[in-house]
Every structure is written in C-alpha cells, then in structure tokens.
GROMACS .gro file of C-alpha atoms in nm:
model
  367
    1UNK     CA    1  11.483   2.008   9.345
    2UNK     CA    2  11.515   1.688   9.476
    3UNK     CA    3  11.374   1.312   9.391
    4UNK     CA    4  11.167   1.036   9.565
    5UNK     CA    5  11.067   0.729   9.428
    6UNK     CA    6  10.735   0.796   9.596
    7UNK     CA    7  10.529   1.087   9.689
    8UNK     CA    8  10.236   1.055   9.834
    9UNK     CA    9   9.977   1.390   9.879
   10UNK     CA   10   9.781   1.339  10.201
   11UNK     CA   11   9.879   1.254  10.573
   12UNK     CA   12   9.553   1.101  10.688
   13UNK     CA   13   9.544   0.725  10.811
   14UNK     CA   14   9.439   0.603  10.390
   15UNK     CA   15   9.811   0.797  10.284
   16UNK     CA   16   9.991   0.688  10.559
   17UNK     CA   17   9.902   0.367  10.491
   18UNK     CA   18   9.991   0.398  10.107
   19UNK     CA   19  10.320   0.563  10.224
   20UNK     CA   20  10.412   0.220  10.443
   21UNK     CA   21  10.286  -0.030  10.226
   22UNK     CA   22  10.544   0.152   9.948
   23UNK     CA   23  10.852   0.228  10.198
   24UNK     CA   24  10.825  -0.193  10.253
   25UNK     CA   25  10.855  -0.263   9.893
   26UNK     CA   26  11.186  -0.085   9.902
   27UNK     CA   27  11.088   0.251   9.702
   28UNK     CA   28  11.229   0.612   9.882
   29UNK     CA   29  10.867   0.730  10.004
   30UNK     CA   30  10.820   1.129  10.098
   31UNK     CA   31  10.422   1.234  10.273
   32UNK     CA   32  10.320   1.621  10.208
   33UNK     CA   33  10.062   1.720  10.444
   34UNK     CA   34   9.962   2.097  10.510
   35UNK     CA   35   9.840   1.996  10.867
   36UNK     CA   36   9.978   1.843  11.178
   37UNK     CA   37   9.897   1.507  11.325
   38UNK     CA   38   9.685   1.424  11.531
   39UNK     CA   39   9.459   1.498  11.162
   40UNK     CA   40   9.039   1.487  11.313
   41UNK     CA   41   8.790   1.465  11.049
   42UNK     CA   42   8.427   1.304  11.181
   43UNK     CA   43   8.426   0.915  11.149
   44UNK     CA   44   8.251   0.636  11.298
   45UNK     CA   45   8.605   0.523  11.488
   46UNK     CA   46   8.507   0.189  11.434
   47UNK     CA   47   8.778  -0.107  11.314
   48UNK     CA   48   8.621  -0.394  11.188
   49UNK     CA   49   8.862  -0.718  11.172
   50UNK     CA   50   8.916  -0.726  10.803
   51UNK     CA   51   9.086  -0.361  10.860
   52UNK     CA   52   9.305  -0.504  11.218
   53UNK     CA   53   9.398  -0.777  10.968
   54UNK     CA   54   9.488  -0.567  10.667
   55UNK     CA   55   9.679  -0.345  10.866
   56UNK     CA   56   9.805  -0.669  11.002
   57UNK     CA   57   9.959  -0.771  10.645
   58UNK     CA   58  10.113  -0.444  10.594
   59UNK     CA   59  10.332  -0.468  10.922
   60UNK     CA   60  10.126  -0.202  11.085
   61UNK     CA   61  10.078  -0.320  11.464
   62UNK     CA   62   9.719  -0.167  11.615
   63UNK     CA   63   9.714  -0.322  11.959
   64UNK     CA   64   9.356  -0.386  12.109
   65UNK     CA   65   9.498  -0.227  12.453
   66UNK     CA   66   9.455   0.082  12.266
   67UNK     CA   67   9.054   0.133  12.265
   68UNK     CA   68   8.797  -0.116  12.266
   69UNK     CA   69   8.749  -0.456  12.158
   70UNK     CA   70   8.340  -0.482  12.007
   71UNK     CA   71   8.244  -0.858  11.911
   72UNK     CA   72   7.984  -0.796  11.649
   73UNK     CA   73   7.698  -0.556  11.547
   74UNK     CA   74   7.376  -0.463  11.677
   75UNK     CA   75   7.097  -0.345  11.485
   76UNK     CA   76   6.854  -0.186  11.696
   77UNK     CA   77   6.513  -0.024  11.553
   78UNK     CA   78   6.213   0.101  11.736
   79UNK     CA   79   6.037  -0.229  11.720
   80UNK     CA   80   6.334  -0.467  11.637
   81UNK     CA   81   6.692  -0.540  11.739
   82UNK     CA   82   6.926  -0.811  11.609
   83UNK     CA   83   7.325  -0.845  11.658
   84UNK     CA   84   7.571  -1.118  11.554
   85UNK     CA   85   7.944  -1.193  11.662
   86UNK     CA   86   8.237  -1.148  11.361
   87UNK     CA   87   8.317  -1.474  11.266
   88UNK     CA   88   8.679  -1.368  11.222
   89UNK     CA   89   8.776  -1.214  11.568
   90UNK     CA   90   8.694  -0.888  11.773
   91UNK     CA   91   8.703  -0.509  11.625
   92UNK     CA   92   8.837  -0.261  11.802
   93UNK     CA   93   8.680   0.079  11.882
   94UNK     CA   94   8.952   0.334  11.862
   95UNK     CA   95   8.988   0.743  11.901
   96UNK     CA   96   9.078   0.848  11.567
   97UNK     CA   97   9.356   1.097  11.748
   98UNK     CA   98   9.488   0.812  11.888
   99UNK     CA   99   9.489   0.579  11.568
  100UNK     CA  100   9.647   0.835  11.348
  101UNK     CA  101   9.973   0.855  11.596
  102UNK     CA  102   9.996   0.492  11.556
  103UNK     CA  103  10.050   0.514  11.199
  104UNK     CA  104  10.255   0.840  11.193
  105UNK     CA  105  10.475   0.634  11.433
  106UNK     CA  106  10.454   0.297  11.177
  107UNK     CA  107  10.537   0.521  10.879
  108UNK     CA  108  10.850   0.701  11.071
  109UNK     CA  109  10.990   0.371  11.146
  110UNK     CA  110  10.968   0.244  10.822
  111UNK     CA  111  11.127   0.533  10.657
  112UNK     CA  112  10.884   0.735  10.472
  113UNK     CA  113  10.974   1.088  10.489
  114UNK     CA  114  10.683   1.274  10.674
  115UNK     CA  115  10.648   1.680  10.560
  116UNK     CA  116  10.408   1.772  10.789
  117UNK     CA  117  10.258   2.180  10.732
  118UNK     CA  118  10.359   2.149  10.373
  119UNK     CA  119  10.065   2.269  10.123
  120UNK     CA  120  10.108   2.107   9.759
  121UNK     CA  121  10.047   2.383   9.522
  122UNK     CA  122  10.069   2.112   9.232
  123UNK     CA  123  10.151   1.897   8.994
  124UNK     CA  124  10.272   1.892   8.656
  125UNK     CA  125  10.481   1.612   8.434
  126UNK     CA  126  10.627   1.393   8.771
  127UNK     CA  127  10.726   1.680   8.979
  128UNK     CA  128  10.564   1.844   9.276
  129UNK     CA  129  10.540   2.208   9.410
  130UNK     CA  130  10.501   2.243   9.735
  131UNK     CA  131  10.566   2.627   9.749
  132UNK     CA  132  10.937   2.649   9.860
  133UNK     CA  133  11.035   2.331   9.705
  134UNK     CA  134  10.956   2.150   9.421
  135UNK     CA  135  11.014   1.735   9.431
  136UNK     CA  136  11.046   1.525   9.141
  137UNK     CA  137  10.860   1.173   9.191
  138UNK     CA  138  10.845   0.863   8.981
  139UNK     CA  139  10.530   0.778   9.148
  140UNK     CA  140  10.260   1.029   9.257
  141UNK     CA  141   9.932   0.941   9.489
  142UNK     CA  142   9.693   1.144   9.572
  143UNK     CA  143   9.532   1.025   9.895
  144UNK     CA  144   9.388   1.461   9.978
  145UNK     CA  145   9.026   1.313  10.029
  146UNK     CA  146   8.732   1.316   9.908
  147UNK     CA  147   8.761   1.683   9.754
  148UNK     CA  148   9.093   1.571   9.628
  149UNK     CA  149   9.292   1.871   9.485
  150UNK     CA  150   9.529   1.581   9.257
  151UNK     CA  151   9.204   1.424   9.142
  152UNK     CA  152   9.155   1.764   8.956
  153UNK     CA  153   9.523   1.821   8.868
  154UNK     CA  154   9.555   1.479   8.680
  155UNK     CA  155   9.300   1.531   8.508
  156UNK     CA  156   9.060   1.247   8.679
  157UNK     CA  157   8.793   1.402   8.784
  158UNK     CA  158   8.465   1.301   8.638
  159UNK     CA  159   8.263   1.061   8.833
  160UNK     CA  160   7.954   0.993   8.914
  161UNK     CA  161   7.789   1.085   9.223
  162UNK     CA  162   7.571   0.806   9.362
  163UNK     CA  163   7.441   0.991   9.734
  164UNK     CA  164   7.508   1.265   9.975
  165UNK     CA  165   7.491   1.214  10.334
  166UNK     CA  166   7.604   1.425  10.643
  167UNK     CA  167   7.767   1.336  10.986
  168UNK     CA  168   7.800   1.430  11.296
  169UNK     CA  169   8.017   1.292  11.554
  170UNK     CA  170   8.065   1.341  11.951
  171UNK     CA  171   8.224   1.169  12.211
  172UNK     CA  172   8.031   1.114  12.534
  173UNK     CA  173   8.147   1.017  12.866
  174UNK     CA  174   8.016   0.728  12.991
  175UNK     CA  175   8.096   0.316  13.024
  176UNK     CA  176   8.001   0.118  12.708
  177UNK     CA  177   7.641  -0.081  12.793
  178UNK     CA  178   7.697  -0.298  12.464
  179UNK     CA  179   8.031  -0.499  12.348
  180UNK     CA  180   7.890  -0.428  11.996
  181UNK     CA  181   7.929  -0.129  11.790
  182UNK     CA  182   7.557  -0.018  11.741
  183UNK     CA  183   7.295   0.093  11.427
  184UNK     CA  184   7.064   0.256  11.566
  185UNK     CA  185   6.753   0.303  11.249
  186UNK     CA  186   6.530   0.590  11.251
  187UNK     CA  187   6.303   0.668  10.964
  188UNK     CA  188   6.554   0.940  10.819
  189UNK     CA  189   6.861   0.934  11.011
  190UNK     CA  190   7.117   0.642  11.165
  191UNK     CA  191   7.330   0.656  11.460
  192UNK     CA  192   7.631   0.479  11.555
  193UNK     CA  193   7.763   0.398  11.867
  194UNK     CA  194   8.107   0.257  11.917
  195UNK     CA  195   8.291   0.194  12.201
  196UNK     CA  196   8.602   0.386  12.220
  197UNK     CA  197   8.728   0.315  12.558
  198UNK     CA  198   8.634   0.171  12.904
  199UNK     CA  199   8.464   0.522  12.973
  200UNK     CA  200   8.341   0.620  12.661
  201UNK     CA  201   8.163   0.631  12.338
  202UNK     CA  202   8.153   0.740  11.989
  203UNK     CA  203   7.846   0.895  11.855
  204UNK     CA  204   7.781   0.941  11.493
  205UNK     CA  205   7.458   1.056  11.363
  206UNK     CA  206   7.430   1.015  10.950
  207UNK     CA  207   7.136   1.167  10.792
  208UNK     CA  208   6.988   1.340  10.441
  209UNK     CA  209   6.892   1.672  10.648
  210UNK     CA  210   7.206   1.881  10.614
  211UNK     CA  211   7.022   2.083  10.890
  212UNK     CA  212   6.983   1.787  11.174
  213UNK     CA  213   7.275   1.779  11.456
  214UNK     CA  214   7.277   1.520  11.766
  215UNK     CA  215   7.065   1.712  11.974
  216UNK     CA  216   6.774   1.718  11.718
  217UNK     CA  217   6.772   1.393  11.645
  218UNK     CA  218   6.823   1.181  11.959
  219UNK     CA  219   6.470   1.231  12.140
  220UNK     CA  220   6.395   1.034  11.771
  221UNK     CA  221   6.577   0.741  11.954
  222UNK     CA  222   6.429   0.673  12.308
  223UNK     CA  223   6.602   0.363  12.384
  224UNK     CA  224   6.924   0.556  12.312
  225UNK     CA  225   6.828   0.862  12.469
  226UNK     CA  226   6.796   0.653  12.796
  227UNK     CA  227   7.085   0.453  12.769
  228UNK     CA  228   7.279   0.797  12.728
  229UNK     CA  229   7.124   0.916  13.029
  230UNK     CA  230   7.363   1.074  13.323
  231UNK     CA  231   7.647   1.122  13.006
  232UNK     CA  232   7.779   1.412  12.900
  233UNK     CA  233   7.999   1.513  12.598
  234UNK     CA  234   8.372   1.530  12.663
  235UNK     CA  235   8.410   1.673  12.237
  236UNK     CA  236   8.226   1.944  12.062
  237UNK     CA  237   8.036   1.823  11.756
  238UNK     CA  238   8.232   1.753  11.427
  239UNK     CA  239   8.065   1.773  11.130
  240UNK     CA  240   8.178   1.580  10.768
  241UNK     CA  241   7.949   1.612  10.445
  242UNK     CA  242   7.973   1.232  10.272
  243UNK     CA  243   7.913   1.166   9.927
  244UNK     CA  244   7.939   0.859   9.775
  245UNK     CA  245   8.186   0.921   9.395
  246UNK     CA  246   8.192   0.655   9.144
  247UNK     CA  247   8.521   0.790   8.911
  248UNK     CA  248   8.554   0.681   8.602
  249UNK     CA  249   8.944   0.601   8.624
  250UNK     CA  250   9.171   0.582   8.953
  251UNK     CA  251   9.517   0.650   8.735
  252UNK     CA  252   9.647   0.889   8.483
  253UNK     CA  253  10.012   0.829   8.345
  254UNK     CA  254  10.235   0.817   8.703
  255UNK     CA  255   9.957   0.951   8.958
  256UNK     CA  256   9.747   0.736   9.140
  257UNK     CA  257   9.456   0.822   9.371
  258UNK     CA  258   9.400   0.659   9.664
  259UNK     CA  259   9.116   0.680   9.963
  260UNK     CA  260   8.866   0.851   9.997
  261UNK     CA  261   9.035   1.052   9.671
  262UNK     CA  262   8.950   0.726   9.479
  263UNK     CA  263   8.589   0.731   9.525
  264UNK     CA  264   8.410   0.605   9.825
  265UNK     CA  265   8.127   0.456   9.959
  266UNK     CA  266   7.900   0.545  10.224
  267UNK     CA  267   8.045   0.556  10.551
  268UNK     CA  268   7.772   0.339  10.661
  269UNK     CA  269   7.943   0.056  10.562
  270UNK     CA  270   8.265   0.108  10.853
  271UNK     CA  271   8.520  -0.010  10.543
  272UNK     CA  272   8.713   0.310  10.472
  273UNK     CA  273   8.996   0.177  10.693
  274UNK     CA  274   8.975  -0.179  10.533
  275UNK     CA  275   8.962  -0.013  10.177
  276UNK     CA  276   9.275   0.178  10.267
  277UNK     CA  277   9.472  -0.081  10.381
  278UNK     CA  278   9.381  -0.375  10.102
  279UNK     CA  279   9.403  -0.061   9.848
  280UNK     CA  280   9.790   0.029   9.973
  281UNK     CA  281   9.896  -0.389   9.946
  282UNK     CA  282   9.769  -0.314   9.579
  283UNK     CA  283   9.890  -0.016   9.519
  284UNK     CA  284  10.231  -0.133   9.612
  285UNK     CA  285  10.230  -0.428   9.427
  286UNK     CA  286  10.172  -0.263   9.101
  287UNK     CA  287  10.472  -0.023   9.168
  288UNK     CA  288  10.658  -0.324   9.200
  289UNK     CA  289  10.547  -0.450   8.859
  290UNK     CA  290  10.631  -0.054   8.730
  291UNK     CA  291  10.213  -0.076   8.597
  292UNK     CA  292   9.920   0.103   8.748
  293UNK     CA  293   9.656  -0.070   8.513
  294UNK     CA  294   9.687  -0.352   8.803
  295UNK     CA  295   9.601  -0.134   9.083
  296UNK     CA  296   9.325  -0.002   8.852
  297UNK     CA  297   9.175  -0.357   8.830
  298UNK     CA  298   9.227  -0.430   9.184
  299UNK     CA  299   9.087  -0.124   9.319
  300UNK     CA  300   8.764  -0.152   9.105
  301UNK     CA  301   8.768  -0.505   9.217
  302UNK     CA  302   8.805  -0.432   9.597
  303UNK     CA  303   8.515  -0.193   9.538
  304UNK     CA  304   8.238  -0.438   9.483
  305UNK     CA  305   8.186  -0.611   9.817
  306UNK     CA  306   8.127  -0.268  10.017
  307UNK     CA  307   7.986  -0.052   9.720
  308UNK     CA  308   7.690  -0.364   9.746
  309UNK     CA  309   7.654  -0.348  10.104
  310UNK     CA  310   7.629   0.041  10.118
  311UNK     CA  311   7.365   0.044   9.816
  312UNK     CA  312   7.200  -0.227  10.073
  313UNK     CA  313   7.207  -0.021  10.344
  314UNK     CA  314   7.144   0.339  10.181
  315UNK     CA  315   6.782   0.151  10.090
  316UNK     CA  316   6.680   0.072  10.456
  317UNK     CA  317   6.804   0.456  10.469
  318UNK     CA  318   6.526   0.569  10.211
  319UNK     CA  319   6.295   0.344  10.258
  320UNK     CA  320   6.070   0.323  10.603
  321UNK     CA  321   5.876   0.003  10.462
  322UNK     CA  322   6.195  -0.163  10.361
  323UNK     CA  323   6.365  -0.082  10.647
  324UNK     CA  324   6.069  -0.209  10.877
  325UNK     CA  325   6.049  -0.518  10.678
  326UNK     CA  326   6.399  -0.595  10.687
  327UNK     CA  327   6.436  -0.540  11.047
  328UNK     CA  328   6.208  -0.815  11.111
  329UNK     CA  329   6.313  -1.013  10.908
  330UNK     CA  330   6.626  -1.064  11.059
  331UNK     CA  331   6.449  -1.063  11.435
  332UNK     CA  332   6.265  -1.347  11.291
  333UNK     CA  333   6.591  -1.535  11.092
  334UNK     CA  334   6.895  -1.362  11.283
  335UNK     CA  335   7.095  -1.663  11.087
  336UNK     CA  336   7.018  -1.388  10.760
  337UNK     CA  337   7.155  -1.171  10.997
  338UNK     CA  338   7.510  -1.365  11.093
  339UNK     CA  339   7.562  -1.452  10.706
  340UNK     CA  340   7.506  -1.051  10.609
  341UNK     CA  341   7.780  -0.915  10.824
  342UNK     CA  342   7.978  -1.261  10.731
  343UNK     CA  343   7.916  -1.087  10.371
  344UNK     CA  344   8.029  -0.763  10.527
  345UNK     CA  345   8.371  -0.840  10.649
  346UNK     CA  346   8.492  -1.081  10.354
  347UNK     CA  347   8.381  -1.389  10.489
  348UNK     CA  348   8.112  -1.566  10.299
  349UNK     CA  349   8.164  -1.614   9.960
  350UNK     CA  350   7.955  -1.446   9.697
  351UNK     CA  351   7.787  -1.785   9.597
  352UNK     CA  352   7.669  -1.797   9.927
  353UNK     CA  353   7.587  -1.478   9.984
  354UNK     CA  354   7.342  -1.532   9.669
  355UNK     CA  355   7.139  -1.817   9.856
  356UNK     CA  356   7.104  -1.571  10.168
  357UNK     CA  357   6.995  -1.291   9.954
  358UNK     CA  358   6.735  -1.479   9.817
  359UNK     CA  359   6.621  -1.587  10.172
  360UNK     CA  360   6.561  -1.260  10.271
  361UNK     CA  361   6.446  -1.083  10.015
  362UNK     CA  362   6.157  -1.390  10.054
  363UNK     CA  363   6.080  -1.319  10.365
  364UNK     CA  364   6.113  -0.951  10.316
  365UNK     CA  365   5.820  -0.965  10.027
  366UNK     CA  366   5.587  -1.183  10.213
  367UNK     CA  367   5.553  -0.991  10.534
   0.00000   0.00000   0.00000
C-alpha cells in the first residue's frame, strides 16, 4: 500500500481537470482510469469562452490553432433564425480526441500521477482498491461519470432525476458554412453543429426518441440537409444516453464527486467543460482549507446559472408553441437574443437578466 494526498477516480477531461487544479495547490495527486486516452464519449465538442477562460485560470493552455474559433450562436428554426457574437471573445470548436491529449499532457507536466488501464474495484475508509494495489488517499473524487460507481460506494446516491435525453454524434467532412456553432430546432429533436476544423464538422442530434439516429432525423431539417450536401461522414455514429441528476449531497466524509458524477445538466446547455473547470478551482480551494462543506456550497452555487438555462431550453424542447413563439421573438428583438447567451456564458448579471426575462416572456405571451 502506498499514499497520495489525492486520488482522483476518472481520466476524462472533468478528472483531469480536478487532478491539475489539485497537483497546483501543492497536494501529491494519483488519476485511476481503466481506459486509455484518447477517452471518446459523444459530446457537442463545443468550448464556449467561459470554459477557454476557466481552463485559462487553472494553467491549462488550449490554443485556438487547435480546432476552430466560432464567434457566437445561431439559432436556426424552420421559419426563424437568430445568432449573436460572445461578448467575451471567440469559442473554439475542438475534436474531443484531440482536447483530451491536451490535458493528459497538462496533468503529466504538472505532476499528477496518471494510472491509465487501472479498474477501481473500491472504496472503503480513505483507501482505494484497484485490484493489484490498494492506495490510501486523504482526499478521494469521484469524477467516473454520470453512472458514477463512487457515487454509489460513498453512499451519495439519491438524487433526483429531472430529464432523459439521447445523443448522437458524427463527424462529417466538409468546410464550416457558419463561424457559429449552430441549434438547429425541430419539433422533437435539436441538432448541433460545431465547427471542428477548417474541413469539418461536428454533428450532434439530441432527442426524447431513444429510437431516432442522424439519418432519421435530418430530412426533418431541410436547410441542414442542404447545407450538408456533397459531405460525407469521416466517424461512425456515437451514441450517449443524458440524464439530467439533481443529488442531494456532492460530499460524504473525504470523497468528493465531481463532473458529470456530481449531477449534470442537459448537454444542451455546452457548460460541462465550464462546470468542470470552475468546479476543480473549487474543489481545490476547499482542500486547501482541509473542508469540503465549501466545495459543497460552491458547487450548488455554480449550478444555478446553467441548471436555469437548460430548464429554459428543455421547454422550447417540449413545447412546439413555445418554441415557435420564442423563436420569433428573438427574430423580432435579437437584442433578447444577445443578453440570453450574455446570461449563458456569465456575463450579464442576474438583475439584468430579470429585466430581459420579463421582455420576452412579454412578447412571447402576446404573439
């Protein structure tokens, strides 16, 4: 048996992130994993600038060279389209196989101790079986996702389950016709569409129908089955199943969960990545202070912002009217528009926010 200050379940970008943020406080940090990197799992592959600026404060270095700057998002609906600029610099459209290296590389250099093809077989009173080994830790986070195996061993797992969703994700070959990422709103079913390089895009369908892949539901979209025309896929489809977890606690005694682990929100919202990195700034400030009750507050606190937006968006989701409504509403007032994904990436204040709520939800009612 040996000890770590730190050991962190989970090799994905959120406990990579948690590893770094920890190694720079000055703690001994070891990462389990029972894969290798590069780690795939279906996402949107979509930075926003709160999340290049987060990773920003946590020393990790994500250079724009490496996909593709957007400027803002477009909403597109049948009838309707919209789009706005970030008010706080570009996102960045990025492979997720390429991302992940990036921070494997960040968290080498800082000193965490990677274990990559390690299965955790569990936990019990601060140490850690991993099969052939067993690791005693003063600290123990559980970023395993959203079926989180230390949720369950700590004995945090009740929650309560707000949606389900599923996505589907391929990559198509073809130059980006947009320098936003895209929404594209059908009347059961989204897609996204980011740019991931200078010859290609990410496509994400989200939808309620755990039966609906990309191929059913694009002739849905016309506009986007033109603009896709003369592409072809360069991945095979990837498939996630999303749901949305409200848990009741994130800590127990020395564990921690973290990510996805720590309940999520819709990945509608893009602000996984964000989460992760503000989450691991937190996390490692209440080792510092040797008490989790702060990350606790801080991570129910970092919560609100995109748990709001996602119940926002989840609405136009079930809602055809509200969705129509809304749409044109913010064809009509595409200020609303601006001050919503201002909201979005932390940069309108909630007062504010208020007074723009009320404006559309006015003009939403009397249409």
């Amino acid at each position: 048996m040996h000890d770590t200050d730190v050991f962190v379940l989970g090799g994905g970008p959120a406990g990579l992130a948690a590893a770094i943020a920890a190694r720079r406080s000055g703690f001994r940090v070891l990462l389990a994993d029972a894969k290798k990197p590069p780690i795939e799992k279906a996402c949107g592959e979509g930075l926003m600038p709160d999340s290049l600026i987060a990773a920003a404060e946590l020393g990790i270095s994500i250079p724009l060279s490496a996909g593709f700057p957007f400027r803002g998002i477009r909403f597109e609906s049948a009838s309707h389209n919209v789009e706005a600029d970030f008010p706080n610099g570009a996102g960045l459209g990025l492979r997720r196989t390429i991302l992940q290296p990036l921070l494997v590389e960040a968290a080498a250099q800082a000193g965490v101790e990677l274990m990559w093809r390690t299965p955790v077989k569990g936990i019990a009173n601060g140490v850690v079986s991993t099969g052939a080994e067993r690791v005693r830790a003063r600290w123990i986070v559980g970023a395993d996702g959203s079926q989180s195996s230390v949720r369950r061993w700590s004995g945090l797992n009740h929650f309560h389950r707000n949606s389900q969703r599923f996505s589907y994700r391929r990559h198509f070959r073809i130059a980006p016709w947009s320098e936003y990422m895209e929404i594209h709103w059908g009347e059961r079913c989204q897609f996204y569409v980011t740019p991931v390089s200078t010859k290609e895009v990410c496509l994400v369908l989200m939808t309620r129908d755990q039966h609906q892949r990309v191929a059913d539901a694009l002739p849905c979209f016309p506009k986007l089955s033109k603009r896709l025309r003369g592409s072809f896929p360069v991945t095979s489809e990837r498939g996630a199943y999303a749901v949305t977890r409200k848990l009741r606690r994130v800590t127990r005694g020395a564990v921690a969960l973290f990510g996805d682990a720590s309940g999520n929100v819709d990945p509608i919202t893009g602000e996984g990545l964000c989460l992760a990195f503000r989450q691991a700034a937190a996390l490692a400030e209440a080792f510092d202070a040797e008490d989790l009750s702060l990350y606790e507050a801080a991570h129910r606190r970092m919560l609100r912002r995109p748990r709001f937006m996602a119940d926002f968006m989840l609405l136009m989701d079930r809602s055809t009217l509200l969705q129509r409504r809304t749409m044109k509403a913010f064809t009509a007032r595409p200020r609303l528009f601006a001050e919503i994904l201002a909201m979005h990436v932390g940069q309108l204040s909630w007062d504010r926010f208020a007074t723009t709520a009320t404006a559309l939800g006015w003009h939403v009612a009397t249409q």
